[in-house]
PDB file of C-alpha atoms in Angstrom:
ATOM      1  CA  MET A 922       0.000   0.000   0.000  1.00  0.00           C
ATOM      2  CA  ILE A 923       2.779   2.459   0.958  1.00  0.00           C
ATOM      3  CA  ASN A 924       4.836   1.618  -2.137  1.00  0.00           C
ATOM      4  CA  GLY A 925       1.740   2.080  -4.260  1.00  0.00           C
ATOM      5  CA  ALA A 926       1.103   5.516  -2.733  1.00  0.00           C
ATOM      6  CA  ILE A 927       4.750   6.544  -3.234  1.00  0.00           C
ATOM      7  CA  GLY A 928       4.628   5.398  -6.859  1.00  0.00           C
ATOM      8  CA  GLY A 929       1.429   7.402  -7.322  1.00  0.00           C
ATOM      9  CA  VAL A 930       3.026  10.556  -5.874  1.00  0.00           C
ATOM     10  CA  ARG A 931       5.964  10.287  -8.270  1.00  0.00           C
ATOM     11  CA  THR A 932       3.566   9.947 -11.189  1.00  0.00           C
ATOM     12  CA  LEU A 933       1.545  12.909  -9.932  1.00  0.00           C
ATOM     13  CA  ILE A 934       4.637  15.122  -9.847  1.00  0.00           C
ATOM     14  CA  CYS A 935       5.502  14.146 -13.419  1.00  0.00           C
ATOM     15  CA  SER A 936       1.895  14.807 -14.409  1.00  0.00           C
ATOM     16  CA  LEU A 937       2.108  18.366 -13.111  1.00  0.00           C
ATOM     17  CA  ALA A 938       5.063  19.005 -15.397  1.00  0.00           C
ATOM     18  CA  LEU A 939       3.228  17.379 -18.309  1.00  0.00           C
ATOM     19  CA  ILE A 940       0.274  19.725 -17.786  1.00  0.00           C
ATOM     20  CA  ALA A 941       2.360  22.848 -17.143  1.00  0.00           C
ATOM     21  CA  ILE A 942       4.438  22.686 -20.337  1.00  0.00           C
ATOM     22  CA  PRO A 943       1.605  22.849 -22.941  1.00  0.00           C
ATOM     23  CA  LEU A 944      -0.205  25.432 -20.824  1.00  0.00           C
ATOM     24  CA  TYR A 945       2.972  27.517 -20.810  1.00  0.00           C
ATOM     25  CA  ALA A 946       3.160  27.368 -24.612  1.00  0.00           C
ATOM     26  CA  VAL A 947      -0.454  28.546 -25.018  1.00  0.00           C
ATOM     27  CA  ALA A 948      -0.002  31.195 -22.311  1.00  0.00           C
ATOM     28  CA  LEU A 949       3.068  32.527 -24.132  1.00  0.00           C
ATOM     29  CA  VAL A 950       1.050  32.909 -27.343  1.00  0.00           C
ATOM     30  CA  MET A 951      -1.768  34.679 -25.502  1.00  0.00           C
ATOM     31  CA  ARG A 952       0.668  36.978 -23.695  1.00  0.00           C
ATOM     32  CA  GLU A 953       2.442  38.030 -26.889  1.00  0.00           C
ATOM     33  CA  SER A 954      -0.798  38.630 -28.794  1.00  0.00           C
ATOM     34  CA  LEU A 955      -3.115  40.072 -26.125  1.00  0.00           C
ATOM     35  CA  GLY A 956      -0.772  41.276 -23.396  1.00  0.00           C
ATOM     36  CA  ARG A 957      -0.115  44.620 -25.058  1.00  0.00           C
ATOM     37  CA  LEU A 958      -3.878  45.159 -25.314  1.00  0.00           C
ATOM     38  CA  ALA A 959      -4.485  44.637 -21.594  1.00  0.00           C
ATOM     39  CA  ASP A 960      -5.490  48.269 -21.084  1.00  0.00           C
ATOM     40  CA  GLN A 961      -8.401  47.835 -23.520  1.00  0.00           C
ATOM     41  CA  GLY A 962     -10.093  45.268 -21.293  1.00  0.00           C
ATOM     42  CA  SER A 963     -12.563  42.748 -22.789  1.00  0.00           C
ATOM     43  CA  GLY A 964     -10.634  39.851 -21.196  1.00  0.00           C
ATOM     44  CA  ALA A 965      -7.205  40.918 -22.491  1.00  0.00           C
ATOM     45  CA  GLU A 966      -6.256  42.137 -19.020  1.00  0.00           C
ATOM     46  CA  THR A 967      -6.119  38.531 -17.806  1.00  0.00           C
ATOM     47  CA  PHE A 968      -3.124  37.967 -20.132  1.00  0.00           C
ATOM     48  CA  GLY A 969      -1.182  41.087 -19.153  1.00  0.00           C
ATOM     49  CA  THR A 970       1.861  39.179 -17.843  1.00  0.00           C
ATOM     50  CA  LEU A 971       3.186  35.706 -18.563  1.00  0.00           C
ATOM     51  CA  PRO A 972       2.439  34.363 -15.032  1.00  0.00           C
ATOM     52  CA  MET A 973      -1.062  35.863 -15.236  1.00  0.00           C
ATOM     53  CA  ALA A 974      -1.582  34.374 -18.696  1.00  0.00           C
ATOM     54  CA  TRP A 975      -0.466  30.929 -17.493  1.00  0.00           C
ATOM     55  CA  PHE A 976      -2.738  31.136 -14.458  1.00  0.00           C
ATOM     56  CA  THR A 977      -5.668  32.159 -16.672  1.00  0.00           C
ATOM     57  CA  MET A 978      -5.106  29.182 -18.968  1.00  0.00           C
ATOM     58  CA  PHE A 979      -4.833  26.917 -15.940  1.00  0.00           C
ATOM     59  CA  ARG A 980      -8.112  28.236 -14.561  1.00  0.00           C
ATOM     60  CA  CYS A 981      -9.881  27.855 -17.916  1.00  0.00           C
ATOM     61  CA  THR A 982      -8.647  24.370 -18.916  1.00  0.00           C
ATOM     62  CA  VAL A 983      -8.035  22.678 -15.563  1.00  0.00           C
ATOM     63  CA  ALA A 984      -9.981  24.389 -12.808  1.00  0.00           C
ATOM     64  CA  GLY A 985     -13.045  25.268 -14.911  1.00  0.00           C
ATOM     65  CA  ASP A 986     -13.145  28.892 -13.683  1.00  0.00           C
ATOM     66  CA  CYS A 987     -12.701  30.915 -16.872  1.00  0.00           C
ATOM     67  CA  THR A 988     -14.090  34.324 -15.869  1.00  0.00           C
ATOM     68  CA  THR A 989     -12.847  37.840 -15.330  1.00  0.00           C
ATOM     69  CA  ALA A 990     -12.899  39.664 -11.996  1.00  0.00           C
ATOM     70  CA  GLU A 991     -16.440  40.801 -12.842  1.00  0.00           C
ATOM     71  CA  GLY A 992     -17.539  37.200 -13.466  1.00  0.00           C
ATOM     72  CA  ARG A 993     -17.761  37.502 -17.273  1.00  0.00           C
ATOM     73  CA  PRO A 994     -16.435  34.683 -19.516  1.00  0.00           C
ATOM     74  CA  VAL A 995     -12.874  35.449 -20.611  1.00  0.00           C
ATOM     75  CA  PHE A 996     -12.686  33.771 -23.993  1.00  0.00           C
ATOM     76  CA  LEU A 997     -16.168  34.858 -25.024  1.00  0.00           C
ATOM     77  CA  LEU A 998     -15.130  38.491 -24.471  1.00  0.00           C
ATOM     78  CA  VAL A 999     -11.790  37.954 -26.189  1.00  0.00           C
ATOM     79  CA  SER A1000     -13.376  36.213 -29.184  1.00  0.00           C
ATOM     80  CA  GLU A1001     -15.994  38.920 -29.685  1.00  0.00           C
ATOM     81  CA  LYS A1002     -13.468  41.746 -29.324  1.00  0.00           C
ATOM     82  CA  TYR A1003     -10.298  40.402 -30.956  1.00  0.00           C
ATOM     83  CA  GLY A1004     -11.453  37.600 -33.226  1.00  0.00           C
ATOM     84  CA  TRP A1005     -12.688  34.026 -33.046  1.00  0.00           C
ATOM     85  CA  ALA A1006      -9.191  32.657 -33.617  1.00  0.00           C
ATOM     86  CA  TYR A1007      -8.720  32.943 -29.852  1.00  0.00           C
ATOM     87  CA  GLY A1008     -11.928  31.008 -29.294  1.00  0.00           C
ATOM     88  CA  LEU A1009     -10.678  28.283 -31.626  1.00  0.00           C
ATOM     89  CA  LEU A1010      -7.361  28.173 -29.773  1.00  0.00           C
ATOM     90  CA  PHE A1011      -9.210  27.799 -26.479  1.00  0.00           C
ATOM     91  CA  CYS A1012     -11.373  24.970 -27.875  1.00  0.00           C
ATOM     92  CA  LEU A1013      -8.337  23.114 -29.198  1.00  0.00           C
ATOM     93  CA  SER A1014      -6.499  23.556 -25.893  1.00  0.00           C
ATOM     94  CA  THR A1015      -9.476  22.267 -23.934  1.00  0.00           C
ATOM     95  CA  ILE A1016      -9.925  19.227 -26.198  1.00  0.00           C
ATOM     96  CA  ILE A1017      -6.219  18.332 -26.033  1.00  0.00           C
ATOM     97  CA  MET A1018      -6.073  18.719 -22.267  1.00  0.00           C
ATOM     98  CA  SER A1019      -9.365  16.946 -21.533  1.00  0.00           C
ATOM     99  CA  PHE A1020      -9.235  14.020 -23.958  1.00  0.00           C
ATOM    100  CA  GLY A1021      -5.496  13.737 -24.399  1.00  0.00           C
ATOM    101  CA  MET A1022      -3.498  14.797 -21.389  1.00  0.00           C
ATOM    102  CA  TYR A1023      -5.958  13.937 -18.614  1.00  0.00           C
ATOM    103  CA  ASN A1024      -6.767  10.436 -19.874  1.00  0.00           C
ATOM    104  CA  THR A1025      -3.104   9.662 -20.506  1.00  0.00           C
ATOM    105  CA  ILE A1026      -2.118  10.925 -17.081  1.00  0.00           C
ATOM    106  CA  ALA A1027      -4.927   8.951 -15.413  1.00  0.00           C
ATOM    107  CA  ALA A1028      -3.861   5.751 -17.202  1.00  0.00           C
ATOM    108  CA  ILE A1029      -0.184   6.236 -16.302  1.00  0.00           C
ATOM    109  CA  PHE A1030      -1.085   7.096 -12.713  1.00  0.00           C
ATOM    110  CA  VAL A1031      -3.183   3.940 -12.255  1.00  0.00           C
ATOM    111  CA  GLU A1032      -0.614   1.733 -14.003  1.00  0.00           C
ATOM    112  CA  ASN A1033       2.329   3.019 -11.966  1.00  0.00           C
ATOM    113  CA  THR A1034       0.403   2.809  -8.708  1.00  0.00           C
ATOM    114  CA  LEU A1035      -0.611  -0.804  -9.393  1.00  0.00           C
ATOM    115  CA  ALA A1036       2.914  -1.665 -10.555  1.00  0.00           C
ATOM    116  CA  ALA A1037       4.416  -0.283  -7.350  1.00  0.00           C
ATOM    117  CA  ALA A1038       1.882  -2.183  -5.235  1.00  0.00           C
ATOM    118  CA  ARG A1039       2.481  -5.359  -7.291  1.00  0.00           C
ATOM    119  CA  CYS A1040       6.223  -5.019  -6.784  1.00  0.00           C
ATOM    120  CA  ASN A1041       5.662  -4.880  -3.033  1.00  0.00           C
ATOM    121  CA  THR A1042       3.467  -8.005  -3.207  1.00  0.00           C
ATOM    122  CA  VAL A1043       6.106  -9.899  -5.196  1.00  0.00           C
ATOM    123  CA  LEU A1044       8.789  -8.868  -2.699  1.00  0.00           C
ATOM    124  CA  GLN A1045       6.702 -10.080   0.230  1.00  0.00           C
ATOM    125  CA  LYS A1046       6.019 -13.365  -1.540  1.00  0.00           C
ATOM    126  CA  ARG A1047       9.717 -13.834  -2.259  1.00  0.00           C
ATOM    127  CA  GLN A1048      10.579 -13.230   1.384  1.00  0.00           C
ATOM    128  CA  ARG A1049       7.906 -15.713   2.403  1.00  0.00           C
ATOM    129  CA  LEU A1050       9.254 -18.342   0.005  1.00  0.00           C
ATOM    130  CA  LEU A1051      12.744 -17.918   1.437  1.00  0.00           C
ATOM    131  CA  ASP A1052      11.547 -18.158   5.047  1.00  0.00           C
ATOM    132  CA  ARG A1053      12.210 -21.763   6.098  1.00  0.00           C
ATOM    133  CA  LYS A1054      10.646 -21.225   9.511  1.00  0.00           C
ATOM    134  CA  ILE A1055       7.253 -20.374   8.023  1.00  0.00           C
ATOM    135  CA  PHE A1056       7.443 -23.382   5.710  1.00  0.00           C
ATOM    136  CA  SER A1057       8.318 -25.699   8.601  1.00  0.00           C
ATOM    137  CA  GLU A1058       5.439 -24.417  10.714  1.00  0.00           C
ATOM    138  CA  LYS A1059       2.901 -24.738   7.908  1.00  0.00           C
ATOM    139  CA  ALA A1060       4.221 -28.177   6.917  1.00  0.00           C
ATOM    140  CA  ALA A1061       3.816 -29.360  10.517  1.00  0.00           C
ATOM    141  CA  GLU A1062       0.288 -27.930  10.556  1.00  0.00           C
ATOM    142  CA  LEU A1063      -0.469 -29.759   7.310  1.00  0.00           C
ATOM    143  CA  ILE A1064       0.819 -33.088   8.634  1.00  0.00           C
ATOM    144  CA  GLN A1065      -1.160 -32.722  11.847  1.00  0.00           C
ATOM    145  CA  PHE A1066      -4.334 -31.911   9.902  1.00  0.00           C
ATOM    146  CA  MET A1067      -3.939 -34.917   7.582  1.00  0.00           C
ATOM    147  CA  TRP A1068      -3.209 -37.236  10.481  1.00  0.00           C
ATOM    148  CA  GLY A1069      -6.241 -35.993  12.401  1.00  0.00           C
ATOM    149  CA  VAL A1070      -8.514 -36.523   9.409  1.00  0.00           C
ATOM    150  CA  HIS A1071      -6.970 -39.958   8.836  1.00  0.00           C
ATOM    151  CA  LYS A1072      -7.779 -41.013  12.405  1.00  0.00           C
ATOM    152  CA  ALA A1073     -11.317 -39.663  12.083  1.00  0.00           C
ATOM    153  CA  ARG A1074     -11.864 -41.695   8.917  1.00  0.00           C
ATOM    154  CA  ARG A1075     -11.148 -44.895  10.799  1.00  0.00           C
ATOM    155  CA  GLU A1076     -14.472 -44.447  12.558  1.00  0.00           C
ATOM    156  CA  ASP A1077     -16.369 -43.053   9.535  1.00  0.00           C
ATOM    157  CA  PRO A1078     -14.827 -44.200   6.226  1.00  0.00           C
ATOM    158  CA  ARG A1079     -17.376 -42.446   3.987  1.00  0.00           C
ATOM    159  CA  GLU A1080     -15.891 -40.622   1.008  1.00  0.00           C
ATOM    160  CA  ASN A1081     -18.321 -37.688   0.816  1.00  0.00           C
ATOM    161  CA  LEU A1082     -19.516 -35.577   3.732  1.00  0.00           C
ATOM    162  CA  ASP A1083     -21.855 -32.631   3.771  1.00  0.00           C
ATOM    163  CA  ALA A1084     -20.910 -29.276   5.284  1.00  0.00           C
ATOM    164  CA  HIS A1085     -22.303 -30.052   8.749  1.00  0.00           C
ATOM    165  CA  GLU A1086     -20.525 -33.410   8.884  1.00  0.00           C
ATOM    166  CA  ARG A1087     -17.216 -31.813   7.877  1.00  0.00           C
ATOM    167  CA  VAL A1088     -17.595 -29.205  10.606  1.00  0.00           C
ATOM    168  CA  ALA A1089     -18.352 -31.924  13.156  1.00  0.00           C
ATOM    169  CA  LEU A1090     -15.316 -33.905  12.005  1.00  0.00           C
ATOM    170  CA  LEU A1091     -13.029 -30.882  12.386  1.00  0.00           C
ATOM    171  CA  LYS A1092     -14.327 -30.183  15.874  1.00  0.00           C
ATOM    172  CA  GLY A1093     -13.469 -33.750  16.853  1.00  0.00           C
ATOM    173  CA  LEU A1094      -9.858 -33.576  15.646  1.00  0.00           C
ATOM    174  CA  GLU A1095      -7.341 -34.243  18.402  1.00  0.00           C
ATOM    175  CA  PRO A1096      -3.756 -32.960  18.554  1.00  0.00           C
ATOM    176  CA  MET A1097      -1.103 -35.394  17.438  1.00  0.00           C
ATOM    177  CA  GLU A1098       0.430 -37.240  20.357  1.00  0.00           C
ATOM    178  CA  GLU A1099       4.148 -37.759  20.638  1.00  0.00           C
ATOM    179  CA  GLY A1100       3.862 -41.497  20.183  1.00  0.00           C
ATOM    180  CA  GLU A1101       1.946 -41.051  16.904  1.00  0.00           C
ATOM    181  CA  LEU A1102       4.733 -39.155  15.160  1.00  0.00           C
ATOM    182  CA  GLN A1103       6.382 -42.211  13.642  1.00  0.00           C
ATOM    183  CA  GLU A1104       3.042 -43.657  12.612  1.00  0.00           C
ATOM    184  CA  ALA A1105       2.107 -40.359  10.946  1.00  0.00           C
ATOM    185  CA  ALA A1106       5.449 -40.341   9.100  1.00  0.00           C
ATOM    186  CA  ASN A1107       4.551 -43.742   7.602  1.00  0.00           C
ATOM    187  CA  LEU A1108       1.104 -42.569   6.467  1.00  0.00           C
ATOM    188  CA  GLN A1109       0.412 -43.458   2.826  1.00  0.00           C
ATOM    189  CA  ILE A1110      -1.835 -40.999   1.011  1.00  0.00           C
ATOM    190  CA  THR A1111      -4.100 -42.498  -1.629  1.00  0.00           C
ATOM    191  CA  PRO A1112      -6.025 -40.668  -4.376  1.00  0.00           C
ATOM    192  CA  SER A1113      -9.313 -41.186  -2.546  1.00  0.00           C
ATOM    193  CA  PHE A1114      -7.897 -39.817   0.712  1.00  0.00           C
ATOM    194  CA  PHE A1115      -6.404 -36.814  -1.071  1.00  0.00           C
ATOM    195  CA  ASP A1116      -9.743 -36.068  -2.759  1.00  0.00           C
ATOM    196  CA  PHE A1117     -11.381 -36.368   0.652  1.00  0.00           C
ATOM    197  CA  LEU A1118      -8.920 -33.812   2.057  1.00  0.00           C
ATOM    198  CA  LEU A1119      -9.732 -31.381  -0.763  1.00  0.00           C
ATOM    199  CA  GLN A1120     -13.316 -31.231   0.529  1.00  0.00           C
ATOM    200  CA  PHE A1121     -12.055 -29.251   3.529  1.00  0.00           C
ATOM    201  CA  ARG A1122     -11.513 -25.542   3.103  1.00  0.00           C
ATOM    202  CA  GLU A1123      -8.963 -25.663   5.936  1.00  0.00           C
ATOM    203  CA  PHE A1124      -6.766 -28.050   3.945  1.00  0.00           C
ATOM    204  CA  LYS A1125      -6.840 -25.757   0.916  1.00  0.00           C
ATOM    205  CA  VAL A1126      -6.031 -22.727   3.082  1.00  0.00           C
ATOM    206  CA  ILE A1127      -2.914 -24.428   4.439  1.00  0.00           C
ATOM    207  CA  LEU A1128      -1.799 -25.227   0.897  1.00  0.00           C
ATOM    208  CA  GLU A1129      -2.441 -21.622  -0.133  1.00  0.00           C
ATOM    209  CA  GLU A1130      -0.354 -20.413   2.810  1.00  0.00           C
ATOM    210  CA  LEU A1131       2.373 -22.723   1.526  1.00  0.00           C
ATOM    211  CA  ASP A1132       2.078 -20.828  -1.807  1.00  0.00           C
ATOM    212  CA  VAL A1133       0.539 -23.733  -3.718  1.00  0.00           C
ATOM    213  CA  SER A1134      -1.909 -22.234  -6.222  1.00  0.00           C
ATOM    214  CA  ASP A1135      -5.489 -23.454  -6.632  1.00  0.00           C
ATOM    215  CA  GLU A1136      -4.673 -24.809 -10.097  1.00  0.00           C
ATOM    216  CA  ASP A1137      -1.827 -26.935  -8.743  1.00  0.00           C
ATOM    217  CA  GLN A1138      -3.958 -28.266  -5.875  1.00  0.00           C
ATOM    218  CA  ILE A1139      -6.384 -30.007  -8.234  1.00  0.00           C
ATOM    219  CA  ASP A1140      -3.784 -32.261  -9.892  1.00  0.00           C
ATOM    220  CA  MET A1141      -1.267 -32.235  -7.066  1.00  0.00           C
ATOM    221  CA  PHE A1142      -1.589 -35.949  -6.293  1.00  0.00           C
ATOM    222  CA  ASP A1143      -0.819 -36.953  -9.902  1.00  0.00           C
ATOM    223  CA  THR A1144       2.077 -34.493  -9.925  1.00  0.00           C
ATOM    224  CA  LEU A1145       3.649 -35.895  -6.762  1.00  0.00           C
ATOM    225  CA  ASP A1146       3.012 -39.550  -7.566  1.00  0.00           C
ATOM    226  CA  VAL A1147       6.161 -39.778  -9.691  1.00  0.00           C
ATOM    227  CA  ASP A1148       6.467 -43.579  -9.571  1.00  0.00           C
ATOM    228  CA  GLY A1149       2.816 -44.135 -10.504  1.00  0.00           C
ATOM    229  CA  GLU A1150       2.174 -46.560  -7.623  1.00  0.00           C
ATOM    230  CA  GLY A1151      -0.969 -44.724  -6.512  1.00  0.00           C
ATOM    231  CA  THR A1152       0.330 -43.714  -3.063  1.00  0.00           C
ATOM    232  CA  ILE A1153       2.375 -40.837  -1.644  1.00  0.00           C
ATOM    233  CA  ASP A1154       4.131 -40.840   1.700  1.00  0.00           C
ATOM    234  CA  ILE A1155       4.369 -37.769   3.901  1.00  0.00           C
ATOM    235  CA  GLU A1156       7.998 -37.048   3.061  1.00  0.00           C
ATOM    236  CA  ALA A1157       7.362 -37.143  -0.690  1.00  0.00           C
ATOM    237  CA  MET A1158       4.387 -34.836  -0.274  1.00  0.00           C
ATOM    238  CA  ILE A1159       6.293 -32.223   1.756  1.00  0.00           C
ATOM    239  CA  VAL A1160       9.233 -32.297  -0.662  1.00  0.00           C
ATOM    240  CA  GLY A1161       6.832 -32.000  -3.599  1.00  0.00           C
ATOM    241  CA  ILE A1162       5.027 -29.045  -2.015  1.00  0.00           C
ATOM    242  CA  ALA A1163       8.382 -27.332  -1.520  1.00  0.00           C
ATOM    243  CA  ARG A1164       8.947 -27.715  -5.268  1.00  0.00           C
ATOM    244  CA  LEU A1165       5.464 -26.478  -6.155  1.00  0.00           C
ATOM    245  CA  ARG A1166       5.704 -23.266  -4.153  1.00  0.00           C
ATOM    246  CA  GLY A1167       5.493 -20.026  -6.085  1.00  0.00           C
ATOM    247  CA  GLU A1168       5.425 -19.415  -9.814  1.00  0.00           C
ATOM    248  CA  ALA A1169       7.256 -21.463 -12.406  1.00  0.00           C
ATOM    249  CA  ARG A1170      10.854 -20.315 -12.622  1.00  0.00           C
ATOM    250  CA  ARG A1171      13.383 -20.413 -15.413  1.00  0.00           C
ATOM    251  CA  ALA A1172      15.566 -22.706 -13.325  1.00  0.00           C
ATOM    252  CA  ASP A1173      12.759 -25.299 -13.228  1.00  0.00           C
ATOM    253  CA  ILE A1174      12.562 -25.433 -17.020  1.00  0.00           C
ATOM    254  CA  ILE A1175      16.338 -25.593 -17.418  1.00  0.00           C
ATOM    255  CA  GLY A1176      16.537 -28.315 -14.767  1.00  0.00           C
ATOM    256  CA  VAL A1177      13.992 -30.452 -16.631  1.00  0.00           C
ATOM    257  CA  SER A1178      15.854 -29.882 -19.889  1.00  0.00           C
ATOM    258  CA  LEU A1179      19.151 -31.010 -18.348  1.00  0.00           C
ATOM    259  CA  VAL A1180      17.564 -34.130 -16.861  1.00  0.00           C
ATOM    260  CA  VAL A1181      16.004 -35.033 -20.222  1.00  0.00           C
ATOM    261  CA  ARG A1182      19.356 -34.513 -21.921  1.00  0.00           C
ATOM    262  CA  ALA A1183      21.070 -36.792 -19.403  1.00  0.00           C
ATOM    263  CA  ILE A1184      18.419 -39.467 -19.940  1.00  0.00           C
ATOM    264  CA  GLN A1185      18.886 -39.209 -23.698  1.00  0.00           C
ATOM    265  CA  ALA A1186      22.637 -39.702 -23.307  1.00  0.00           C
ATOM    266  CA  GLU A1187      22.116 -42.788 -21.128  1.00  0.00           C
ATOM    267  CA  VAL A1188      19.579 -44.250 -23.579  1.00  0.00           C
ATOM    268  CA  LYS A1189      22.026 -43.679 -26.418  1.00  0.00           C
ATOM    269  CA  GLN A1190      24.787 -45.477 -24.515  1.00  0.00           C
ATOM    270  CA  LEU A1191      22.416 -48.340 -23.713  1.00  0.00           C
ATOM    271  CA  ARG A1192      21.373 -48.641 -27.352  1.00  0.00           C
ATOM    272  CA  GLU A1193      25.010 -48.733 -28.477  1.00  0.00           C
ATOM    273  CA  ALA A1194      25.788 -51.399 -25.872  1.00  0.00           C
ATOM    274  CA  VAL A1195      22.840 -53.527 -27.027  1.00  0.00           C
ATOM    275  CA  ALA A1196      23.854 -53.125 -30.662  1.00  0.00           C
ATOM    276  CA  GLN A1197      27.429 -54.058 -29.800  1.00  0.00           C
ATOM    277  CA  SER A1198      26.329 -57.189 -27.950  1.00  0.00           C
ATOM    278  CA  ALA A1199      24.114 -58.244 -30.846  1.00  0.00           C
ATOM    279  CA  ARG A1200      26.942 -58.313 -33.401  1.00  0.00           C
ATOM    280  CA  PRO A1201      27.950 -61.865 -34.495  1.00  0.00           C
ATOM    281  CA  ARG A1202      31.368 -63.178 -33.555  1.00  0.00           C
ATOM    282  CA  ALA A1203      33.756 -64.842 -35.953  1.00  0.00           C
ATOM    283  CA  PRO A1204      32.633 -68.437 -36.564  1.00  0.00           C
ATOM    284  CA  ALA A1205      34.242 -71.014 -34.286  1.00  0.00           C
ATOM    285  CA  ARG A1206      33.745 -73.662 -36.940  1.00  0.00           C
ATOM    286  CA  ALA A1207      32.626 -73.607 -40.506  1.00  0.00           C
ATOM    287  CA  GLY A1208      28.915 -72.848 -40.691  1.00  0.00           C
ATOM    288  CA  GLU A1209      28.565 -71.816 -37.015  1.00  0.00           C
ATOM    289  CA  TYR A1210      28.139 -68.372 -35.522  1.00  0.00           C
ATOM    290  CA  THR A1211      28.124 -67.296 -31.940  1.00  0.00           C
ATOM    291  CA  TYR A1212      26.595 -64.148 -30.478  1.00  0.00           C
ATOM    292  CA  MET A1213      27.640 -62.154 -27.484  1.00  0.00           C
TER     293      MET A1213
END
């Protein structure tokens, strides 16, 4: 929030300069053309000096107060007295400022403010990903939750529960005892048990706090079941979650590419070894061949 506000202030300062420069150019034209006629009145007195001319243009195009000291419209008086070219210049200036400058400034202001706030969010997420203490605490909370649900399912093995039954199950969860730690470490998670866990909002919240996105949660079991045996132990799940945290990084893609390249090299060596072993040896006797 603070970074977003600071980014917005910087954009606002630049916007003031962006508004002041074209107003200065128009004010300079009005001062050179009408300033020497200030004593004749009819609105020309508001352009007697360059600062006064700039302030008049600012009032007319930005503030919306385009009147003389008597409350009469400046550019209407000027156009009637000195020609409608000044009225056309005022119309063009207003159109450029209203539809050009203001919309551009508003878009840049919003974009820079959101970019500054987004940068702060990314920084906080990076710090959270690098904090091992937070990960350890949330991983322990996840293990305790899964173990509690596993014990509760021993009494009620149904796969689907309604909202009231899930609430009742959560209220009956007991803290993990010290003697159950080893048993919990040997817990095997099956696809049905994982789908049962996904029914609980609390389980999804813990995964979100571990920076596992909603999209990754849906297919997380298939992602972590690397050997295809249909079960995942606790250690494999925690290690897999550590890999799933955050957005996909360039290092992940390069790592996969290097592993695939190493596998290709090993397959090539294996194919050459098989081809070498399949070559026939010189015949031991006439009409006989032996193979390796």
